[in-house]
XYZ file of C-alpha atoms in Angstrom:
596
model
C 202.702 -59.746 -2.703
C 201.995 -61.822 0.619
C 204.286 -64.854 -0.724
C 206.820 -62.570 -1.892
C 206.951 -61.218 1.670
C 206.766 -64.853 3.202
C 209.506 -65.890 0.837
C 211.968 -63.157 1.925
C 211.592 -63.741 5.514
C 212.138 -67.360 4.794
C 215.479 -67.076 3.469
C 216.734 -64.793 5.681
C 216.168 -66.873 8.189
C 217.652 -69.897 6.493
C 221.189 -68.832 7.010
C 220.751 -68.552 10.611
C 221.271 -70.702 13.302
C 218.711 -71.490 15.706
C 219.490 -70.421 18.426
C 220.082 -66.641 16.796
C 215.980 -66.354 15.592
C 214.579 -62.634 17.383
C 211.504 -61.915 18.112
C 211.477 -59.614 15.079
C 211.548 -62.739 12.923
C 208.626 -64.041 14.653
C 206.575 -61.092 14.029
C 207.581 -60.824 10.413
C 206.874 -64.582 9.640
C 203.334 -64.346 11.926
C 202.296 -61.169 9.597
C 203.602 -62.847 6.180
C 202.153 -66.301 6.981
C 198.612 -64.684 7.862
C 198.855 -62.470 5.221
C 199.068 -65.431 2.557
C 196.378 -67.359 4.364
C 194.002 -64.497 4.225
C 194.847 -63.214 0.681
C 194.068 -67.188 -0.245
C 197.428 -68.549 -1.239
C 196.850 -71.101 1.557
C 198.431 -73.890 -1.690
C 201.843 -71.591 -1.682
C 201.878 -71.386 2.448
C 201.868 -75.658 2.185
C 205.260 -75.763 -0.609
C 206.757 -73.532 2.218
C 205.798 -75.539 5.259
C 206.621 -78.811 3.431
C 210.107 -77.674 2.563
C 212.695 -79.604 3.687
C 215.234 -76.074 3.723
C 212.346 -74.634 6.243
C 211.906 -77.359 8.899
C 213.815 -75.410 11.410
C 211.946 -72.419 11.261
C 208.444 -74.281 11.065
C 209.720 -76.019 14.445
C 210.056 -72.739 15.971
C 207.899 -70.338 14.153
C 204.978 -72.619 12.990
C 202.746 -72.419 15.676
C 202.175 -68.579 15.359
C 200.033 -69.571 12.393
C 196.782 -71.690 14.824
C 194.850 -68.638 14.825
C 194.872 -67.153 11.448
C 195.077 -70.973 10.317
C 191.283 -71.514 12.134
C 190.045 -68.224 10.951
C 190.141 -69.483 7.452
C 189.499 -72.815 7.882
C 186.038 -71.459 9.137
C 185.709 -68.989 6.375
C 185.721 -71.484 3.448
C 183.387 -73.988 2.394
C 183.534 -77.443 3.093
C 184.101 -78.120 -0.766
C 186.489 -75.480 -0.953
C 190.347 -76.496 -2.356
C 192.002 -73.505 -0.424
C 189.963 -74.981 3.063
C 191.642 -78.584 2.033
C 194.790 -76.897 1.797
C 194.194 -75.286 5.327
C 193.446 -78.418 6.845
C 197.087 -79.859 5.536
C 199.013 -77.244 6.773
C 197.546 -77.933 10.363
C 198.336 -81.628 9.816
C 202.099 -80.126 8.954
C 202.159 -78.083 11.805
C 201.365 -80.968 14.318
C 204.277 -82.711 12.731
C 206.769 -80.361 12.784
C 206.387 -77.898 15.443
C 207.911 -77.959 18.621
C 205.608 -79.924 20.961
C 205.314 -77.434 23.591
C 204.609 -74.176 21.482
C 201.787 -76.036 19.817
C 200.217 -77.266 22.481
C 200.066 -73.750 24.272
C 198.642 -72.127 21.261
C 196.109 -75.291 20.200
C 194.883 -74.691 23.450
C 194.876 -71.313 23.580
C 192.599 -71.071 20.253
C 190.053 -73.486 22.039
C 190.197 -71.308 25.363
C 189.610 -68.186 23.230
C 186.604 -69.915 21.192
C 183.142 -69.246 22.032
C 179.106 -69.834 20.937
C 178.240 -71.775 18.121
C 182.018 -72.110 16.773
C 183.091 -74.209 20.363
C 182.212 -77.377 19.026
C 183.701 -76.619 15.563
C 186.804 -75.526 16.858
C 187.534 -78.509 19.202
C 186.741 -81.301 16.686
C 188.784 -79.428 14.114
C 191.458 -79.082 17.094
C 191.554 -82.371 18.892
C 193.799 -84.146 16.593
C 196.543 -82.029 15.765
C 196.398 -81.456 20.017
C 196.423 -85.571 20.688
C 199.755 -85.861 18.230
C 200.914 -83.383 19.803
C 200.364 -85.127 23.233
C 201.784 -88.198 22.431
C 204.592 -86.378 21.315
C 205.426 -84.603 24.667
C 207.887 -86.180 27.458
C 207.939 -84.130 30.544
C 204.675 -83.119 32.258
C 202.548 -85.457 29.815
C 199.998 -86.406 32.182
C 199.527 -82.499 33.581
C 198.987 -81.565 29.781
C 196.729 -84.185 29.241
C 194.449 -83.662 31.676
C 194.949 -79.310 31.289
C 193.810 -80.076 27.429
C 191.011 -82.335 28.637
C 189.608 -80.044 31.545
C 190.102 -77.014 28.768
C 187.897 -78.596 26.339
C 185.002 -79.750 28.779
C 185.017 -76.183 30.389
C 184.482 -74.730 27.477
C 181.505 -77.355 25.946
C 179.834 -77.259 29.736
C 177.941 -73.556 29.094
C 176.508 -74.642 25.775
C 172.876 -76.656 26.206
C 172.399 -80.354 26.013
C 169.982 -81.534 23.003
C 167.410 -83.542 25.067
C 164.604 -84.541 22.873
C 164.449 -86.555 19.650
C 164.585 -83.990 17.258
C 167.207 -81.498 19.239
C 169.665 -85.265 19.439
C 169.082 -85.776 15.668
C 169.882 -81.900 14.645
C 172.700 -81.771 17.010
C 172.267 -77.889 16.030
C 175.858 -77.154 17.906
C 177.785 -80.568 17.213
C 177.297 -81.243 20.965
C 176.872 -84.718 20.468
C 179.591 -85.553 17.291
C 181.670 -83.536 19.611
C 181.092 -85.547 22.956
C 182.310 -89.037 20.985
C 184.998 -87.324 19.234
C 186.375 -86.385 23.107
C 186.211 -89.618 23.529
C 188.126 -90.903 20.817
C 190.635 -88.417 21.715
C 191.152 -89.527 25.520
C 191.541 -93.266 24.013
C 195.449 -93.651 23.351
C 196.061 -91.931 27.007
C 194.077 -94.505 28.463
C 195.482 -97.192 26.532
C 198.644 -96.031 27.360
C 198.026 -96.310 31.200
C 195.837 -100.030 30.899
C 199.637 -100.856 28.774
C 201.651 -100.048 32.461
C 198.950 -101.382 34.367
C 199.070 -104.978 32.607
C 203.377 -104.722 33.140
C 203.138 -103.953 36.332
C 201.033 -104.920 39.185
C 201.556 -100.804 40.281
C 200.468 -98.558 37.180
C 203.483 -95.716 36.452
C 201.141 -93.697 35.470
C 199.491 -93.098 38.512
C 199.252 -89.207 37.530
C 197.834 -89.586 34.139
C 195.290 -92.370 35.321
C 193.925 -89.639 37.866
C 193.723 -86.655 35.224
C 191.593 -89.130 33.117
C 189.698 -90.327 35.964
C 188.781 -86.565 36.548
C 187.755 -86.387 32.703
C 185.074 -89.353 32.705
C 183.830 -87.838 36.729
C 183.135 -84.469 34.500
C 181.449 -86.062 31.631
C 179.071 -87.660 34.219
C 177.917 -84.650 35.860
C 177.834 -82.952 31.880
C 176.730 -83.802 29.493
C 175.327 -87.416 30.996
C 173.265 -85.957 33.813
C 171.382 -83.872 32.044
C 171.475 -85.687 29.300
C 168.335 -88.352 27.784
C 169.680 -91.601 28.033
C 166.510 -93.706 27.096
C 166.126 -95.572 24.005
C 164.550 -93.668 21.006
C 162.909 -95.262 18.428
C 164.454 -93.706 14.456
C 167.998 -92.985 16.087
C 169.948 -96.014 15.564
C 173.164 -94.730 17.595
C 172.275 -92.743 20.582
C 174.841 -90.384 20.550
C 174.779 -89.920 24.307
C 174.163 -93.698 25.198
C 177.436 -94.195 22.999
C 179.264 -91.798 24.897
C 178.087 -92.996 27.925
C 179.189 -96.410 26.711
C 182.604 -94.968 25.723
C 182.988 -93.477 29.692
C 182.210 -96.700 31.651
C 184.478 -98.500 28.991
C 187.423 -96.201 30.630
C 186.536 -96.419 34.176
C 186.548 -100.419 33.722
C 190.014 -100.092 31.690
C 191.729 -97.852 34.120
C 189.948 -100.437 37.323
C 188.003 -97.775 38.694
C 184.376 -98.662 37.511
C 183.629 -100.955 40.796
C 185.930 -98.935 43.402
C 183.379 -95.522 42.065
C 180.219 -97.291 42.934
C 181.356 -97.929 46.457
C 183.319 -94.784 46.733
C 180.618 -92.780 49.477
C 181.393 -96.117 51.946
C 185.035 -95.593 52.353
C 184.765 -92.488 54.364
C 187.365 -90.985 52.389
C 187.730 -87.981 50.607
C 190.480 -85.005 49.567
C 191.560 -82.270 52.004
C 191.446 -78.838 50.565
C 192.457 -75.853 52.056
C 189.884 -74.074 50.147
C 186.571 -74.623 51.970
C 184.235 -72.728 49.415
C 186.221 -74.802 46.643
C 186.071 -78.016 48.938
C 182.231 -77.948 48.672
C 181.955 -77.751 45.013
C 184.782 -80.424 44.612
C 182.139 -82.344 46.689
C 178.852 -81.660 45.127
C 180.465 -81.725 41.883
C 181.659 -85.760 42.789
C 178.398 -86.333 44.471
C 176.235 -85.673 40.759
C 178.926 -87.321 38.707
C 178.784 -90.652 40.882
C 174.953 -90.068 41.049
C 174.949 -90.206 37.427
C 177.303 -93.295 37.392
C 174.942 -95.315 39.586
C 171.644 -94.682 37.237
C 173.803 -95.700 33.971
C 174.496 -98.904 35.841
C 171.435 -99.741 37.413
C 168.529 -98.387 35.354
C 170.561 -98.044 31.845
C 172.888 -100.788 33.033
C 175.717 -99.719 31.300
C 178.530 -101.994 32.724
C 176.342 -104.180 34.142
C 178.099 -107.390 33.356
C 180.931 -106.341 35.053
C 179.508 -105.507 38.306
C 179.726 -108.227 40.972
C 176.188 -110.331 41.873
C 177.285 -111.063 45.334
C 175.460 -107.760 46.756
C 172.131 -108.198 48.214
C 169.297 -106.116 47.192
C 168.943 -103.953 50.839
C 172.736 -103.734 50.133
C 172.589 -101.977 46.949
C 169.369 -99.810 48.043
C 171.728 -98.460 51.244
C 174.460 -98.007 48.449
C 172.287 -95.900 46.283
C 170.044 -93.716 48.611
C 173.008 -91.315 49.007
C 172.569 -91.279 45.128
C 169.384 -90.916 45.210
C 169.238 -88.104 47.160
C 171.598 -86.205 45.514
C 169.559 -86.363 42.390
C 165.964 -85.874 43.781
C 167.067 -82.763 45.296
C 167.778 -80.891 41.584
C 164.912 -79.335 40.363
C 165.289 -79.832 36.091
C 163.618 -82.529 34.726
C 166.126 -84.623 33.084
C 167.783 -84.948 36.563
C 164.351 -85.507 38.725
C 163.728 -88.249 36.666
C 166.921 -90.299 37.166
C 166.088 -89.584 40.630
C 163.040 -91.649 40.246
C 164.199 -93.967 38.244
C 167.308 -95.125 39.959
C 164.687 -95.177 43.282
C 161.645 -97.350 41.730
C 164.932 -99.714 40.270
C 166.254 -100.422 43.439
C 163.080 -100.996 45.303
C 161.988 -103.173 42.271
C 165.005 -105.450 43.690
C 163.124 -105.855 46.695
C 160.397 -108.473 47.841
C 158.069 -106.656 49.869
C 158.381 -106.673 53.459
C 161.743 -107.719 53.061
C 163.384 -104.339 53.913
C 164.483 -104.186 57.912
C 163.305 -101.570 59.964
C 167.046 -100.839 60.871
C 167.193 -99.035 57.748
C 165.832 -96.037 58.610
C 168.485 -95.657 61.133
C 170.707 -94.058 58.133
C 169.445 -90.078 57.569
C 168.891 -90.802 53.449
C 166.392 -93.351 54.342
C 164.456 -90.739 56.091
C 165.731 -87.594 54.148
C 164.535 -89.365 50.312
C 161.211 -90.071 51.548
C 160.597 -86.751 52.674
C 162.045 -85.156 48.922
C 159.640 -87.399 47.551
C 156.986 -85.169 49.565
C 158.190 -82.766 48.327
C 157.887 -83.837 44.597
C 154.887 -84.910 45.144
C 153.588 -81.719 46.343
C 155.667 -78.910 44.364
C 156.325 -80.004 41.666
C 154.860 -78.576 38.314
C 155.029 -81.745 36.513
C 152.053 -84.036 36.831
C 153.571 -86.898 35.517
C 156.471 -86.767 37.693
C 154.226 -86.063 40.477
C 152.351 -89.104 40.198
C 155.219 -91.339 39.897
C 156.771 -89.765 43.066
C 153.113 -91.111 45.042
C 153.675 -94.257 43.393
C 157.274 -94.952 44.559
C 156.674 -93.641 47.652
C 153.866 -96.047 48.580
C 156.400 -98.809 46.832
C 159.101 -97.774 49.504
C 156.611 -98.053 52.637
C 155.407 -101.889 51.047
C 159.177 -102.858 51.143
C 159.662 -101.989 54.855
C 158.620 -105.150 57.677
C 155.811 -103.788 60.165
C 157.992 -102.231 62.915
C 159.618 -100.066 59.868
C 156.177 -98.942 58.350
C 154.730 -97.642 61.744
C 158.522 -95.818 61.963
C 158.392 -93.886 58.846
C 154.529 -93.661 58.999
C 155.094 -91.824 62.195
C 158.079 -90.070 60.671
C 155.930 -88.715 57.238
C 153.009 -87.961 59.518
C 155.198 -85.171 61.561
C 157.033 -83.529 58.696
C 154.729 -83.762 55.283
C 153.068 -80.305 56.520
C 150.926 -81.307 53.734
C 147.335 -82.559 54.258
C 147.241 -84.899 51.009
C 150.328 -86.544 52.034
C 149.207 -86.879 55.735
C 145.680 -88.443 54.638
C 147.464 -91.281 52.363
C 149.596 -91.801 55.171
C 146.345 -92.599 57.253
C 144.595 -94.242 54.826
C 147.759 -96.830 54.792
C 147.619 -96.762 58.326
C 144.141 -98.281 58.683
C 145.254 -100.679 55.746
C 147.871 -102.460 58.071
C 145.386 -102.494 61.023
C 143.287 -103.825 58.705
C 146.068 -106.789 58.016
C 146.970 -106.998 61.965
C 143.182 -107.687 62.826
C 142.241 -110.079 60.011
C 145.731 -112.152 60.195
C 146.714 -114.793 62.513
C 150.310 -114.137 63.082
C 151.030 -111.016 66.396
C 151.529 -107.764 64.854
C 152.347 -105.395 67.743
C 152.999 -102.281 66.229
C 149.652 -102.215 64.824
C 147.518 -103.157 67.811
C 147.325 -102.237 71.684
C 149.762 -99.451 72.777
C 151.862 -99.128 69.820
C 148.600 -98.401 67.710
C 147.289 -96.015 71.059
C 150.629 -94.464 70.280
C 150.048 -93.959 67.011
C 146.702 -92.592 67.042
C 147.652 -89.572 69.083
C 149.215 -88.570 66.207
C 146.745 -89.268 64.009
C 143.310 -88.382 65.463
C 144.219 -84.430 66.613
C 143.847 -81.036 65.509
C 146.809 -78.799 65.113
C 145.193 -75.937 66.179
C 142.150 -77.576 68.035
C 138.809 -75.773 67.235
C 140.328 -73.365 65.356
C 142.263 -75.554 62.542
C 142.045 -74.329 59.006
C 139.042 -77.259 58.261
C 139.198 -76.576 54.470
C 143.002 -76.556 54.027
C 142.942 -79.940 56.315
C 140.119 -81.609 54.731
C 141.962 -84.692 53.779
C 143.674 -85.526 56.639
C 140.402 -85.219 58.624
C 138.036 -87.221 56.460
C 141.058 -89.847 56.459
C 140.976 -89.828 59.980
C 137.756 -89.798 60.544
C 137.194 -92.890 58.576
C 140.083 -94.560 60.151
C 138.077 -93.700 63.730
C 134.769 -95.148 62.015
C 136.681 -98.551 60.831
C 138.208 -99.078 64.362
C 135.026 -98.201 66.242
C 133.234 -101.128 64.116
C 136.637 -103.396 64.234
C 137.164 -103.251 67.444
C 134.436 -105.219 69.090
C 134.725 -107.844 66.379
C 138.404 -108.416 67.219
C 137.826 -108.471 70.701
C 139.355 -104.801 71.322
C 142.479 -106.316 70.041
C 143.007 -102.826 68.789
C 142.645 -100.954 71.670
C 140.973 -98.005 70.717
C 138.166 -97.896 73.423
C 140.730 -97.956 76.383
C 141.685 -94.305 74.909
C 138.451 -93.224 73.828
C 137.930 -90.418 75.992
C 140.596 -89.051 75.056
C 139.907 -88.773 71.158
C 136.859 -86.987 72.204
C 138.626 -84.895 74.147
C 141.273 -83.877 71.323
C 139.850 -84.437 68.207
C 135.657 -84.860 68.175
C 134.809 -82.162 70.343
C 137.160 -79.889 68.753
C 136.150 -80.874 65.673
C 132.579 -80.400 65.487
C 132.691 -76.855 67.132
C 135.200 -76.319 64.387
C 132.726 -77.325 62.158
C 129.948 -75.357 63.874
C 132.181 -72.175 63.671
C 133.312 -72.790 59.719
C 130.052 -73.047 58.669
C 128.173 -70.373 60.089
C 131.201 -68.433 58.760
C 130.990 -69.368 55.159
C 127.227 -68.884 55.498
C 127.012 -65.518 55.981
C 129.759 -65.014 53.704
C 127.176 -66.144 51.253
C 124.479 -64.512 52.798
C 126.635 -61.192 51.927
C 127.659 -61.996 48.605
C 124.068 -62.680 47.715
C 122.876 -59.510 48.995
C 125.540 -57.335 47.479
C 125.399 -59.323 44.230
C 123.058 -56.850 42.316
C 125.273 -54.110 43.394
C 128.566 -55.745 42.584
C 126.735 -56.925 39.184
C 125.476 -53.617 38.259
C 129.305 -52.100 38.960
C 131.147 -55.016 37.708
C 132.811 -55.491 40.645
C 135.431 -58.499 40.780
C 137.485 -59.719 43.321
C 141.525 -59.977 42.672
C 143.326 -63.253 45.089
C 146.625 -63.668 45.081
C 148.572 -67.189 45.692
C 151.526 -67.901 47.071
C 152.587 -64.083 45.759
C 151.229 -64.448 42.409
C 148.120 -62.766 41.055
C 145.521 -65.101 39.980
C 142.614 -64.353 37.707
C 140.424 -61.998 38.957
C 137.376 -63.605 40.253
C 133.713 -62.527 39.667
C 130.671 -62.467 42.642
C 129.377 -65.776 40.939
C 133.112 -67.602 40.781
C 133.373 -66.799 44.672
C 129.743 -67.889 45.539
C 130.938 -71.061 43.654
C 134.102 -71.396 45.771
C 131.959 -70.844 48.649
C 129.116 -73.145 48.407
C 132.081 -75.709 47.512
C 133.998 -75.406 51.261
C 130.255 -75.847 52.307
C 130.051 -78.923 50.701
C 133.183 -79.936 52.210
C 132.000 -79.486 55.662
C 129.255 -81.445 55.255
C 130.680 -84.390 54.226
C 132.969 -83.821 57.197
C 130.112 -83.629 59.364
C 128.183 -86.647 57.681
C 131.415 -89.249 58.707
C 131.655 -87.280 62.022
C 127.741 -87.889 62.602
C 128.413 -91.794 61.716
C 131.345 -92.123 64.116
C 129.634 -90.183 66.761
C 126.859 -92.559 66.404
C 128.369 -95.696 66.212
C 130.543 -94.447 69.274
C 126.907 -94.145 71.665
C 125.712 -97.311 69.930
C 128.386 -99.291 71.197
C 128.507 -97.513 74.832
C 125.159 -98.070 75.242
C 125.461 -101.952 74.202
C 128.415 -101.819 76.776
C 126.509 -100.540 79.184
C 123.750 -102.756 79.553
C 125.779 -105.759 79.788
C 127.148 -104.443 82.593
């Protein structure tokens, strides 16, 4: 019988010494113990453990037990006597086992746990491995933060609940396992706030920085990826608590305000390691990303943060944030991109925001991400707010800075949508400089002349893809059309007929044989479809595009007629707004000319 076995062991070894235990007696107690737990005399395992006779050997031998000990736990039901009898002996075992053994094989079991049981195993594991902690002298803060970096490693693979009902099923024990981390990390960092208070210089400099490392990880997971927004039926937001829980720390340990500044001190580690060097950095870059949007959209920690900053202040201190984040493709990431963004400018009074600002690369570098949102991205709704807080970034800028990044957009957008809005805010702040009374230079005379060679041109003259450009052109051909009818009621303040020739030159002329060529074109590609459409109908013929290397529908002889007549349409409209500038252009050269 298993207890039998375990009792004969046990009083052998009672009548030696310490120091004389063999490996053999390891084994033998290992097999006996494990024996009893499985064979479910888990009651009779406790008498022996609880012994007074037996506290030597439990300090030595105790710790073989973790793994068979979780096993069973796991195996019996939460009502279950035997698992409440499992549970005590692991409560035993943190009392009397030698610190160090323990804490290797607590945190071996938790290494060695994987898929739905990693949660389970940690919360069952984190307080017999915190007693043990406290109990440990030499190397406390290394073991600490080994336990700590063991535990997040291990919950990092597994995938964050994000929406109501995956937060409220917890399916894994993600979140109850996330707070319960927390409550575990909580007499360390008393512990340190304790030196810190006695002494102007904290002691525990070492353990300080292994818990500093723990809150910089739970930033980048679960928090990043995490949703952080109030939701209505959950009365504790597990993640906003945890979140809470992490700023909490930073503030105790003095760290919370030195993190939000940390990109301006121009420090950071050396490591020999470059490959490793780069992750270090991109892993510090999301966690302090992260940081920033629980402080200034969540505002977690708000009160403590200092209201001496000015708002262009705190925009320069976030764009490096905001960056970071608006580069990541998920969601729940993109989003806090956004949000952090539209916060910051929010701040702002419009044209408050000096054009000196886009001497720094992320004032130039978000804009253009936000392009790229705008234009790639598969999610409507995030694509319209990307438009929105783009055109809320150019409103915060004084004049010299709009014309700067409007000129900056204009040459890498690649994007004709993007380029057209950028126009059609163009002619909005000529519209300002010629109806205000206040000098606005960059608008008017050369700056504007300047500006417009951009602007009014074809990439690839005659020959520019019309169709794929169609916004940009109608944009600037209506900016052309406003000017040529502003102009001589402002007194050419503008300038635009001191460079007229030369928009003919580079972007009418062009333009209209461009026009001439596209449509004669697509007009005998109707012409042929309309021929061959009895044959293609009688034969079923379709046509197969592909975009951007994927396989669309196939398309039938009517669906490209459609398409067709469509691009048709297109070009006359073009040619409608071209015909009205053109004309307006000979009315006013004529009127010109017979003054003279």
């Amino acid at each position: 019988m298993a207890v039998d076995e375990l009792q004969a062991i046990i009083q052998r070894c009672q009548i030696l010494e310490e120091a004389d235990f063999k490996g053999e007696d390891f084994n033998l107690f290992q097999v006996a113990g494990q024996k009893c737990l499985e064979d479910g005399y888990a009651a009779q395992l406790l008498e022996v453990i609880q012994n007074e006779k037996n506290k030597v050997i439990i300090k030595n031998m105790g710790w073989n037990l973790i793994s068979p000990l979780v096993r069973c736990i796991f195996m019996y039901k939460q009502e279950d006597d035997k698992r409440e009898h499992c549970l005590r002996i692991l409560d035993q075992l943190a009392q009397l086992c030698n610190p160090k053994e323990l804490f290797l094989g607590l945190l071996e079991q938790i290494e060695q746990t994987s898929g739905e049981q990693v949660c389970q195993t940690v919360m069952l594991l984190l307080q017999p491995l915190q007693t043990v902690l406290l109990k440990l002298q030499n190397k406390k803060a290394y073991s600490v933060g080994l336990s700590l970096a063991m535990v997040m490693n291990q919950l990092t693979p597994l995938p964050v609940p994000y929406t109501k009902q995956q937060i409220q099923e917890d399916k894994l024990g993600l979140c109850q396992c996330c707070n319960a981390v927390v409550d575990f990390a909580k007499p360390f960092v008393n512990e340190v706030v304790k030196n810190m208070e006695k002494s102007s210089e904290c002691n525990d400099m070492e353990l300080k920085e292994e818990l500093i490392k723990f809150c910089m990880k739970s930033l980048k997971y679960p928090l990043l990826t995490a949703q952080l927004e109030q939701l209505e039926g959950i009365e504790e937001h597990p993640f906003r608590h945890f979140a809470t829980e992490i700023i909490d720390i930073l503030w105790n340990l003095g760290e919370l305000i030195p993190l939000m500044f940390v990109h301006h001190k121009g420090k950071s580690p050396h490591w020999e390691d470059e490959e490793f060097a780069d992750t270090e950095r991109k892993n510090s870059a999301d966690s302090l990303a992260c940081l920033s949007y629980l402080m200034f959209v969540q505002h977690f920690g708000v009160e403590c943060f200092p209201v001496v900053f000015s708002p262009s202040y705190l925009l320069l201190c976030n764009m490096t944030h905001i960056e970071v984040l608006l580069k990541r493709t998920e969601e729940s990431v993109l989003s806090k991109g956004l949000d952090l963004f539209e916060s910051c400018l929010l701040r702002l009074e419009d044209n408050s925001l000096l054009h000196h600002y886009l001497e720094f690369r992320h004032f130039i570098n978000v804009p253009q991400d936000l392009v790229k949102i705008m234009t790639l991205c598969p999610m409507e709704p995030m694509r319209k707010k990307s438009l929105n807080i783009l055109q809320l970034f150019i409103d915060k800028f004084d004049t010299e800075g709009k014309y700067t990044l409007f000129r900056c957009l204009l040459k890498t957008s690649n994007h004709a949508g993007v380029e057209g809005y950028i126009i059609k805010n163009i002619k909005d702040q000529i519209h300002l400089a010629l109806t205000k009374e206040y000098d606005n230079i960059w608008f008017t005379g050369h700056h504007l002349i300047s500006l417009l060679d951009l602007v009014l041109s074809l990439p690839e003259g005659a020959e520019t893809d019309l169709l794929q450009n169609s916004d940009r052109i109608m944009a600037s051909l209506n900016l052309l059309r406003y000017l040529v009818i502003k102009d001589c009621e402002s007194d050419h303040q503008a300038g635009v007929w001191s460079t007229l020739g030369k928009i003919e030159q580079n972007f009418l002329k062009p333009l209209r044989v461009g026009l001439n060529m596209s449509k004669t074109h697509y007009e005998a590609e109707i012409k042929n479809k309309k021929e061959n459409r009895k044959e293609a109908h009688s034969s079923n013929t379709v046509c197969s595009v592909t975009v951007s290397g994927e396989k669309m529908p196939p398309m039938t002889t009517g669906m490209q007629l459609q398409v067709l007549h469509s691009a048709l349409f297109t070009f006359d409209l073009i040619e409608s707004v071209l015909a009205r500038v053109e004309e307006l252009i000979e009315v006013k050269t004529k009127a010109v000319m017979d003054e003279n």
